[in-house]
Structure formats: structure tokens, C-alpha cells
Coordinates of C-alpha atoms and ligand atoms in Angstrom, one line a residue:
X69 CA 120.2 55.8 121.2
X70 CA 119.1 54.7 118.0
X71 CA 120.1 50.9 116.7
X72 CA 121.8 50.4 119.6
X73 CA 124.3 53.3 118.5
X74 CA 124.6 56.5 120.4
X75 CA 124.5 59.3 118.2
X76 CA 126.1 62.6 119.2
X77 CA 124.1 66.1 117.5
X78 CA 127.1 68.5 117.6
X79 CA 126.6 71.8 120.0
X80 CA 126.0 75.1 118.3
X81 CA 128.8 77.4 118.0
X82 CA 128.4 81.0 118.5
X83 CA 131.4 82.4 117.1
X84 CA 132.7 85.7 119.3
X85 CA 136.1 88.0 119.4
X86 CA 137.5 89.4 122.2
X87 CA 136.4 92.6 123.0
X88 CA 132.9 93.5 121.4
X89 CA 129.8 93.5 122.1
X90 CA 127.0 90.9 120.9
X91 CA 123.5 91.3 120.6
X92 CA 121.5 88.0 121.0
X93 CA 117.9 87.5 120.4
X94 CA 116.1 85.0 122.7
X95 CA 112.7 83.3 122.3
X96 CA 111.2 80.6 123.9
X97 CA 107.6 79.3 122.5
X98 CA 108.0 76.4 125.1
X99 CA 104.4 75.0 124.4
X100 CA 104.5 73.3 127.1
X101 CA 104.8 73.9 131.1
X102 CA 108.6 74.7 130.8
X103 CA 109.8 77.9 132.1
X104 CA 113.9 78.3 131.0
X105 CA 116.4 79.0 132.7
X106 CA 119.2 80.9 130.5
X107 CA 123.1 82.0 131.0
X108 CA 126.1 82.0 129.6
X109 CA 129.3 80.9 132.0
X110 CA 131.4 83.7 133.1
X111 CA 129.5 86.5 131.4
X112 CA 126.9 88.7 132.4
X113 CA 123.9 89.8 130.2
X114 CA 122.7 92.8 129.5
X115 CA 119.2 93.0 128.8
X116 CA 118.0 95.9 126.3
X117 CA 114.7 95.3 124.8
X118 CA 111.9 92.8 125.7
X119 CA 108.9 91.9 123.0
X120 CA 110.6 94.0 120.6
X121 CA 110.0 97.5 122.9
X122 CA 113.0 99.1 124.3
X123 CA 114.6 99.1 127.6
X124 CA 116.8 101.0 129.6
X125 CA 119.7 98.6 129.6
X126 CA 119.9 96.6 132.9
X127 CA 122.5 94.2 133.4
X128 CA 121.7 90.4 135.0
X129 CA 123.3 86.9 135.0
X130 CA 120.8 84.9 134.7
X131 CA 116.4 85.0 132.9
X132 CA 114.3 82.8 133.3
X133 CA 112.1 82.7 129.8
X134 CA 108.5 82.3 129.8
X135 CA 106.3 80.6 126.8
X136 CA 106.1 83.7 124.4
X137 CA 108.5 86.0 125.8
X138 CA 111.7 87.7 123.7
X139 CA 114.5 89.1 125.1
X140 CA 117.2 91.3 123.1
X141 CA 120.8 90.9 125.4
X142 CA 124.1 92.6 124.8
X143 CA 126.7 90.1 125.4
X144 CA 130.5 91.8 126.3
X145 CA 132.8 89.6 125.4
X146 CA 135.7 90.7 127.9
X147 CA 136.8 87.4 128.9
X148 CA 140.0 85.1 128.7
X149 CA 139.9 83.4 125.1
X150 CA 138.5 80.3 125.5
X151 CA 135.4 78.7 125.1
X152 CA 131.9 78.8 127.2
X153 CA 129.0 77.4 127.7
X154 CA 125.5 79.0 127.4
X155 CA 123.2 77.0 129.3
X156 CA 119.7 76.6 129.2
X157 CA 117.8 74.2 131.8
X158 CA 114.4 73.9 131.5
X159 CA 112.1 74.4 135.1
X160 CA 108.1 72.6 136.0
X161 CA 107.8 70.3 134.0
X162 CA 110.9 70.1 132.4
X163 CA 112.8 70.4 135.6
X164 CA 111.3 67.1 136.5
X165 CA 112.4 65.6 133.7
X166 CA 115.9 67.6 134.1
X167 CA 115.5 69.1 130.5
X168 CA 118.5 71.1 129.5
X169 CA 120.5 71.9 126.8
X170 CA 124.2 73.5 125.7
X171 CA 125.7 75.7 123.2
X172 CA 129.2 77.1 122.7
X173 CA 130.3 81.2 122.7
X174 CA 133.5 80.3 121.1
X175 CA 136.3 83.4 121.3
X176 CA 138.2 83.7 118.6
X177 CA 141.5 82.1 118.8
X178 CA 140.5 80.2 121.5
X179 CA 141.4 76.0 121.2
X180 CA 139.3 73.9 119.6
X181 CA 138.2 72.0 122.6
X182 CA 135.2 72.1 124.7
X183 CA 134.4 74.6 127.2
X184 CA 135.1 73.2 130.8
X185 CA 131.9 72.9 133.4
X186 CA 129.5 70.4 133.7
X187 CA 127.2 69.5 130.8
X188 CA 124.1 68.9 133.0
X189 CA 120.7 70.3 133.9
X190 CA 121.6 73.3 136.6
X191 CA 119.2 75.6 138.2
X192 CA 121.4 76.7 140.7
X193 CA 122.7 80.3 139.5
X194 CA 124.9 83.2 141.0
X195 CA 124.1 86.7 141.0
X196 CA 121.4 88.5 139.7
X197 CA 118.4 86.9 138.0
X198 CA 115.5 88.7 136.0
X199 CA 111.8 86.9 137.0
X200 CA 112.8 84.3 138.9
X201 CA 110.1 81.2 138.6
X202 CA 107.4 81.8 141.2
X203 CA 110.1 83.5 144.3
X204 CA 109.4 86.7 145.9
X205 CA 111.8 89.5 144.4
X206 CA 114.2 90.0 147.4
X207 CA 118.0 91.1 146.8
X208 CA 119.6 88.8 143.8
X209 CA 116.5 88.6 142.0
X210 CA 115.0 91.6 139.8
X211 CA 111.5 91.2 138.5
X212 CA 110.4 92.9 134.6
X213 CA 108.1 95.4 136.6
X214 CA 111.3 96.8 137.9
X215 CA 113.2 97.3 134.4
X216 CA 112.4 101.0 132.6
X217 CA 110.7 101.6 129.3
X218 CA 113.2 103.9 126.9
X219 CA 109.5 105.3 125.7
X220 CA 107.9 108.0 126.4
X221 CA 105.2 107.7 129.0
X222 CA 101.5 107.4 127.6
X223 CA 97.8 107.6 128.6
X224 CA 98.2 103.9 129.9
X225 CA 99.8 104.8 132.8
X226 CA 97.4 107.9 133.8
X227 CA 96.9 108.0 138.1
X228 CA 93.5 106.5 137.4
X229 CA 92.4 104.4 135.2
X230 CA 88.9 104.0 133.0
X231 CA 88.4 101.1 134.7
X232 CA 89.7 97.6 136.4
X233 CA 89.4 93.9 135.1
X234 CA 90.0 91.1 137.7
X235 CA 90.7 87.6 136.3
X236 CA 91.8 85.1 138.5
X237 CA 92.7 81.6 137.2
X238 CA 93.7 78.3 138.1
X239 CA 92.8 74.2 137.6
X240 CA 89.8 74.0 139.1
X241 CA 88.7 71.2 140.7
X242 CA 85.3 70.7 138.6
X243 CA 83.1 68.1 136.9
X244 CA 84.0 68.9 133.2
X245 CA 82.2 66.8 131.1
X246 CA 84.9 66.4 128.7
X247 CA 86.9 64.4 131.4
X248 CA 84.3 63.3 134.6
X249 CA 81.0 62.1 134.7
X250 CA 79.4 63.7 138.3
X251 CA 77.1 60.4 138.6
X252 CA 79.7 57.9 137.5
X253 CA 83.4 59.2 138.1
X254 CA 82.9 62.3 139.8
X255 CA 86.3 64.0 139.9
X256 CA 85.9 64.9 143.6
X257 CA 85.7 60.7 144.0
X258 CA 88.4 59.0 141.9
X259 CA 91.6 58.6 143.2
X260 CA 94.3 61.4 142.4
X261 CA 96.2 60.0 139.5
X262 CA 92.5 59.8 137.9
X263 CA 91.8 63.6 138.7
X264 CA 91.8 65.8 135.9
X265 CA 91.7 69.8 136.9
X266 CA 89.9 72.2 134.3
X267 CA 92.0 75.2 133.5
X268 CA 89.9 78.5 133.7
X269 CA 89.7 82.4 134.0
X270 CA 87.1 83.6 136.3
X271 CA 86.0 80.2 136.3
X272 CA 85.1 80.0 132.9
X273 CA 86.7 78.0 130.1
X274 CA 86.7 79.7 127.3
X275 CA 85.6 77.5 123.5
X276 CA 86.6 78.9 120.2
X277 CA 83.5 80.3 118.3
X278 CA 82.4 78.5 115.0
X279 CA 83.9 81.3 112.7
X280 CA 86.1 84.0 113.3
X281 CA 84.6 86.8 115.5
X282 CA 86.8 89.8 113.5
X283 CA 85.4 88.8 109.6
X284 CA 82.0 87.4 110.6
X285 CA 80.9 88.7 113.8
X286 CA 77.3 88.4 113.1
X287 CA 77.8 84.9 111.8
X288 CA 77.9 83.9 115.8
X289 CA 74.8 83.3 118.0
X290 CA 75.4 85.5 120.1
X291 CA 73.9 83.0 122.9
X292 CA 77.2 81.6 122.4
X293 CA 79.0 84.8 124.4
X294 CA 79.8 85.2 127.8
X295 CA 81.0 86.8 130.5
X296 CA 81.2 86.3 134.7
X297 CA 78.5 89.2 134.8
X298 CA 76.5 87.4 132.0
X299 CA 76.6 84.1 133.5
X300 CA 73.7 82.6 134.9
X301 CA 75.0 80.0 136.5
X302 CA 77.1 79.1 139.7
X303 CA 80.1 78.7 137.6
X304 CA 82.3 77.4 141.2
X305 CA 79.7 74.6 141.9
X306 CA 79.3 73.5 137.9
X307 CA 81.4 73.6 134.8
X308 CA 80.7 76.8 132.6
X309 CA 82.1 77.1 129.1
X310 CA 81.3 79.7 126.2
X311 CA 83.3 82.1 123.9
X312 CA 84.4 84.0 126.9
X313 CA 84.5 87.6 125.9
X314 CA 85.5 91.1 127.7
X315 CA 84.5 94.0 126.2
X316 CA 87.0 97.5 126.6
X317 CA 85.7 100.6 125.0
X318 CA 87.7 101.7 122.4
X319 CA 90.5 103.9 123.7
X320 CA 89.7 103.1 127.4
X321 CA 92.3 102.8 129.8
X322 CA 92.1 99.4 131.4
X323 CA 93.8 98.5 134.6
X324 CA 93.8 94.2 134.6
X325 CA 94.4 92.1 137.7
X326 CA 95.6 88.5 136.7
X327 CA 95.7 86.6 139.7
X328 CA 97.2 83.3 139.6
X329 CA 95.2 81.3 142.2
X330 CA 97.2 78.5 142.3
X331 CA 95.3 76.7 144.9
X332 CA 95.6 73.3 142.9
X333 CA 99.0 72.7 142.6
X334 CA 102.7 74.5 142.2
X335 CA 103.0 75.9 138.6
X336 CA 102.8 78.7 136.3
X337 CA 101.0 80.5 133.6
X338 CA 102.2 82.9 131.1
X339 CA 99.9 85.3 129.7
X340 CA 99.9 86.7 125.9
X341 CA 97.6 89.3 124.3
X342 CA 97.2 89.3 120.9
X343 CA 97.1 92.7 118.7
X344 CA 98.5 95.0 121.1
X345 CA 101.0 95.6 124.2
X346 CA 100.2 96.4 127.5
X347 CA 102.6 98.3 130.4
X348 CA 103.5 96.0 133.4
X349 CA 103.2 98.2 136.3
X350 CA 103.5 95.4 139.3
X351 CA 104.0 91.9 140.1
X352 CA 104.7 90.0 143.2
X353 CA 104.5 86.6 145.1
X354 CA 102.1 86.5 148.0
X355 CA 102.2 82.5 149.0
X356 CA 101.5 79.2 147.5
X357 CA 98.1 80.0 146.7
X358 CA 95.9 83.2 146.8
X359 CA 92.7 84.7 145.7
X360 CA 90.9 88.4 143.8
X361 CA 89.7 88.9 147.6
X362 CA 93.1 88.7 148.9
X363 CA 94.9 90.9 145.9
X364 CA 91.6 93.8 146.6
X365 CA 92.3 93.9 150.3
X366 CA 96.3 94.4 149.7
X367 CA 95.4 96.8 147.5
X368 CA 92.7 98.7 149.6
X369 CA 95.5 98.9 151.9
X370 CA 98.0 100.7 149.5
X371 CA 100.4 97.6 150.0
X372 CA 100.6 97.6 145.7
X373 CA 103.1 99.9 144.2
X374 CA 102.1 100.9 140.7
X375 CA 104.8 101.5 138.7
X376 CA 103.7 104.7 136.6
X377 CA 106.9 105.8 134.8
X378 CA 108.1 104.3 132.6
X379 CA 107.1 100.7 133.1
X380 CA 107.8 98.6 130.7
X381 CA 105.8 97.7 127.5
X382 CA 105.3 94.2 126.7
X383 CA 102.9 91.2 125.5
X384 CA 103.9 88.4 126.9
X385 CA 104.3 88.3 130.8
X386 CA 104.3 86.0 133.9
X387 CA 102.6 86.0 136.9
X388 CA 103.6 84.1 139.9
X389 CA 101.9 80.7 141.2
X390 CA 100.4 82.3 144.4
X391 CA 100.5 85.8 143.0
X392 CA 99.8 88.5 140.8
X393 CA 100.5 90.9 137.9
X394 CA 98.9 94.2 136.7
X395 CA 99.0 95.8 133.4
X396 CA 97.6 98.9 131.8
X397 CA 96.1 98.2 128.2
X398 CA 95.2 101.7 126.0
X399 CA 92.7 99.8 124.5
X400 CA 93.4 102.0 120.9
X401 CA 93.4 98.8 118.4
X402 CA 90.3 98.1 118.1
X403 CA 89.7 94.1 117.3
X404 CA 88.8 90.7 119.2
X405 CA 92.2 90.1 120.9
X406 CA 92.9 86.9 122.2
X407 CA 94.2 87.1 126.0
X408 CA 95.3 83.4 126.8
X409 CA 98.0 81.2 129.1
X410 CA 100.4 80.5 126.4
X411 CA 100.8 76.7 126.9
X412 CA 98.9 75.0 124.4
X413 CA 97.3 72.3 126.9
X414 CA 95.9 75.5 128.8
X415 CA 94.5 77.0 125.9
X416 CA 92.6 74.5 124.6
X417 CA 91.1 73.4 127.3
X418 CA 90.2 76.8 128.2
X419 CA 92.4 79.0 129.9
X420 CA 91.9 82.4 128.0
X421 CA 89.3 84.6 126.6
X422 CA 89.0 87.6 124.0
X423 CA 89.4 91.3 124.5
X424 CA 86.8 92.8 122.1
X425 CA 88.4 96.5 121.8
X426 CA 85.0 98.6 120.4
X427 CA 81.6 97.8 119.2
X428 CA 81.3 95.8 115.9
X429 CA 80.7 98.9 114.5
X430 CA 84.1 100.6 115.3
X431 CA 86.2 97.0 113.7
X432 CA 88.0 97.2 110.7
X433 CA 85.9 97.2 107.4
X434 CA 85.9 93.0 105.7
X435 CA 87.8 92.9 102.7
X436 CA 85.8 91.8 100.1
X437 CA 85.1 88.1 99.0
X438 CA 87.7 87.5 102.4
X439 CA 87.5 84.0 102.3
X440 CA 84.9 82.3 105.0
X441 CA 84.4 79.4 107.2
X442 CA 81.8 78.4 109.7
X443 CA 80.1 74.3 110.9
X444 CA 80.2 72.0 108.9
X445 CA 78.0 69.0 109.5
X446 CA 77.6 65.6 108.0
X447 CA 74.4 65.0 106.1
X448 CA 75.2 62.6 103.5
X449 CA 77.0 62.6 100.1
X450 CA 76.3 64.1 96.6
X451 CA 74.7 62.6 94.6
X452 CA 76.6 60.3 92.4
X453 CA 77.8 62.3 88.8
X454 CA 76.9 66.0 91.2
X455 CA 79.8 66.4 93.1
X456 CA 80.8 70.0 91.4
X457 CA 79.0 72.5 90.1
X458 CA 81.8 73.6 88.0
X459 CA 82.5 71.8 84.6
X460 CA 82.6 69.4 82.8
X461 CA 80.5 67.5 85.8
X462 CA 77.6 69.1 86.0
X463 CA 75.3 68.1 83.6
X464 CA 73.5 71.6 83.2
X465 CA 76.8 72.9 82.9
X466 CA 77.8 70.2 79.9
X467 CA 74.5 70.9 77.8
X468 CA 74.8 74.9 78.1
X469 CA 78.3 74.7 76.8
X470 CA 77.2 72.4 74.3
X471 CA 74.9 75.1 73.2
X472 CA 77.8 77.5 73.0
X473 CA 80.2 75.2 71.3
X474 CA 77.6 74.4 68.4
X475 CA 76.7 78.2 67.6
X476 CA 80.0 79.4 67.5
X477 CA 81.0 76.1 65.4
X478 CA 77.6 77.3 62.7
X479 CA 78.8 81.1 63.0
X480 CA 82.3 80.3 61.7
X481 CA 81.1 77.8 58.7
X482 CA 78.5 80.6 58.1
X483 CA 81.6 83.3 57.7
X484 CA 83.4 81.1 55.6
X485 CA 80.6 80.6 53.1
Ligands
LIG293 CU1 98.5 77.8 131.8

């Protein structure tokens, strides 16, 4: 409503013919907590590459989309000639808010009326759906672990790999400074609504460094890294923060455990890696909450089935509230990569850390004169008359050109004499 008038946006209109097939490219960046929910009435979708890497085709009805993911779908259009609704309905957060949108696959010839259905927010779906939001993968669902890689198999999913990384991550019930004051407003004492959880890996939030770690690496105090092995502190009794930083020999093979804890509260948290793609080689639900202890005794037991052929090749992924999901990194680029939950609150209040692939040494060379930055911090103005060393407002500046002007102005008369 706007001026008390209603305003109708018209509905995209994706226009199809009878008979062909249609590839459709789907993103979500959804920033915030809003998994989505995507279909199209009457027609099922075939889904043939995910994060721009190929995949055997594997045919579904509904996906849900996580922050960051792309999906590439064939769409066959094979039925009466009419038009349909493709249906997105937002889940979490937006599911409270019953989020959803419509758009139109419109078949050629068809009347130019709208599709019939209902035109509201609908999670309820038929068939088969591909990562379903934080449900165990029983029959009618299919998780991404399941789908197969068209690529060849690589070094990433050797038997054994170089070595594992566990991060396990949740809101943690902490005093952050940022939000509670332990003496004052402790958040283990206010009332609920006044609560505010910190988002962290390994119970560390990660900061940003002062300047960028890939162009000036030794422009960083290194006091300023960490780690969980580096950490001095009880990081589950008091709030730790630094640039949180793993480092992965160049061209290890890396086996990583994200474990979403999910001991706070109900949601999820997709992860994105920066600079490279990984192979997802399992993923699965275990309960409303559990912990790295929990995921190493299942695995001690052989209850987790790698999937070492052919598992898919991605670099953005989702991991279950309650649950877990491995991936195998050929750690082969070497560079600080940035591993982080991929909604923006998350981020910046520290859910993430960097990959450092090699020593400094092995990095990329710096361009030169590659433009820098680094603190800044208020100590005053300029003088008045100063504020530029460049001319005509420098005064050293004005009197050598001066100089300049006046010699060349005596050589000429001299010439013309
Ligand atoms: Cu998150």
C-alpha cells in the first residue's frame, strides 16, 4: 500500500513452447536467515550442475536454496498448454514472516490468463525434494552428498586424507562485550528477549584484520592471529575474538568436519569458501542439537559413509541444525580464503575464519604500487593552507615552480634576442 492505493508489480513471465527443454539458472544470495523453497507446478526439475561444476543429471520436484548456492535445472516442458506457477516460499525466518513469491512459465499459445493454484506462501510439497531444511534424508528427500560429480575423481577423495579439521559452531551463550556487560547485564541474567547469542566457530569469533592478509601480510601483528590450539584462554567460559586463521599446507588433503551445534535454537547456517571448491562426501541430521564429541564417536564407530566417487564439487553447502557435513579441500590455491556462514549478520559478528593455503612465502607475488590500506586514526587536522602536497597548495611546491616558470620565461627572451 502506498497513498492509500494498492499497487500491483506484475509477475515475471518465463516464456516456454511445448515440447523442449529449458535450462534455468538459480541463485539465491538470501543475506539473511531464509532458506528457499523452489518449484514449478506440474513439472519436475532436473538438476544438472551445482556452483557452476557438473552433475550427473538427477531429477527432483522440489530444492530448497541455501544463501550462496546455484543451481543449473533442465526444465521439460511436456505439459498441457497453459500457464504455471513457479513458486518460491521462503523458510526460518522468512517462513515466519510467510515470505513467498510467484512467477509465470507461460507455454506458448496458452490464454493470457493466470495460472490456476493458490498465490500464497506453501512449504508443503510432493515428491522428491533435494536438501530438505534441517530433516533427516529418508525416502522423498535426496540430500547433495547423494548427487554424482560428471568429473573425474581427484586426490581430494583419496581413502585417507592429510589431515582432519573439526569446527563446530553455533550462538553461544556468552558475555560478548559488544552486547553484555558480565557485572551489569550479564547475558546469562536478563530476561530472554534481552539475550543476544554470539555466533562462533570453535568458539571463536572471528574480526577482520586491519589490512588485507593476501597484499600485506606482514602489515598485521601477528598477535592479532589465532587459532583453538593458539588460544590461551577458556574460550567456553569467556568471549574470544581475533583474525581466526587455519593454516592447510599447500596441496594437502584436508578432510573438514562442520558441525552445526545448534544447541541454542532451531536454524541453519550455510557455509562458503572463497577461492576454491571442495567435494561434499556426507551430510546428515543427528537431532535438534549435537556436538564434535558426538560426530568422533559416530565416526569411530564407522556409522559415516564417505562418499569417495564421484561426490560432488561445490562451494557453497549446508549443514543441518543438529548435524553435520564433511568435505574434502585439495588445498592447491594457495591464498587466505575466507570460510564463513553466508548470512551477513553471522559474518560480522563472527561466524567464519580464513583458510591460509601455504606459507607467505608460497602466495602469489604483489603487483606493484597495488593500491594499500591499513588504521586510520584521528589525530587532528592539517594545518590550515597544508592540506595537499600536490600543487598549487603547497607552498614549497608554489615557489619551486615559480623557479621553473621564471627560467624558462628568461631562456625564451634570451633565444629571441
Ligand atoms: Cu549463520
Amino acid at each position: 500500500m502506498r497513498d492509500n492505493t494498492t499497487v500491483y508489480t506484475p509477475y515475471e513471465v518465463f516464456n516456454v513452447q511445448l515440447g523442449r527443454r529449458y535450462r534455468f539458472r538459480v541463485i539465491t544470495n538470501s543475506l539473511n536467515t531464509c532458506p528457499i523453497l523452489f518449484s514449478i507446478d506440474n513439472h519436475n526439475l532436473t538438476v544438472i550442475a551445482s556452483d557452476g561444476s557438473p552433475l550427473e543429471p538427477y531429477t527432483i520436484d522440489s530444492i530448497v536454496l541455501y544463501s550462496g548456492e546455484r543451481y543449473d535445472i533442465i526444465v521439460h516442458t511436456n505439459q498441457d498448454v497453459r500457464s504455471y506457477w513457479m513458486r518460491t516460499s521462503g523458510m526460518l525466518l522468512c517462513g515466519t514472516l510467510k515470505a513467498f513469491q510467484l512467477a509465470v512459465v507461460k507455454y506458448k499459445g496458452a490464454p493470457d490468463e493466470e495460472p490456476g493454484g493458490n498465490k500464497e506462501w506453501n512449504v508443503d510439497t510432493h515428491g522428491i525434494q533435494l536438501d530438505p531444511l534441517n530433516t533427516k534424508t529418508t525416502e522423498g528427500f535426496v540430500d547433495i552428498s547423494q548427487l554424482n560429480s560428471t568429473l573425474p575423481n581427484d586426490e581430494s577423495l583419496n581413502e585417507v586424507p592429510d589431515r582432519t579439521i573439526y569446527l563446530g559452531y553455533d550462538f553461544n551463550i556468552i558475555d560478548n562485550f559488544r552486547s553484555h556487560d558480565k557485572e551489569l547485564y550479564s547475558v546469562h541474567e536478563v530476561d530472554a528477549p534481552f539475550r543476544r547469542f554470539t555466533q562462533q566457530i570453535n568458539h571463536i569469533s572471528t574480526v577482520f584484520p586491519p589490512s588485507p592478509a593476501q597484499t600485506q601480510y606482514s602489515d598485521i601483528p601477528t598477535g592479532l592471529f589465532c587459532n583453538e590450539e593458539s588460544m590461551k584462554a577458556n574460550c567456553t567460559r569467556e568471549f574470544c575474538q581475533c583474525v581466526h586463521v587455519i593454516e592447510i599446507g599447500l596441496g594437502e588433503v584436508v578432510e573438514i568436519f562442520l558441525v552445526d551445534e545448534g544447541a541454542t535454537f532451531n536454524t541453519n547456517h550455510p557455509f562458503h569458501l572463497h577461492g576454491n571448491y571442495f567435494r561434499v562426501i556426507a551430510l546428515d541430521k543427528l537431532n535438534t542439537s549435537t556436538t564434535i564429541e558426538e560426530v568422533k564417536a559416530l565416526d569411530a564407530k564407522g556409522m559415516i559413509h564417505r562418499k569417495l566417487d564421484k561426490a560432488p564439487l561445490k562451494d557453497s553447502v549446508m549443514i543441518h541444525d543438529g548435524g553435520f557435513t564433511v568435505l574434502r579441500l585439495h588445498a592447491k590455491n594457495p591464498g587466505f580464503w575466507f570460510f564463513h556462514c553466508h548470512f551477513q549478520t553471522h559474518t560480522e559478528m563472527g561466524m567464519g575464519l580464513t583458510l591460509q593455503v601455504g606459507t607467505p612465502s608460497q602466495q602469489p607475488k604483489v603487483p606493484k604500487k597495488f593500491p594499500k590500506c591499513g588504521p586510520w586514526k584521528y589525530e587532528g587536522y592539517e594545518e590550515e593552507g597544508q592540506g595537499s602536497k600536490d600543487c598549487p597548495t603547497n607552498k614549497e611546491c608554489r615557489v619551486m615552480m615559480s623557479y621553473v616558470v621564471q627560467f624558462l620565461m628568461f631562456y625564451t627572451i634570451m633565444l629571441l634576442y
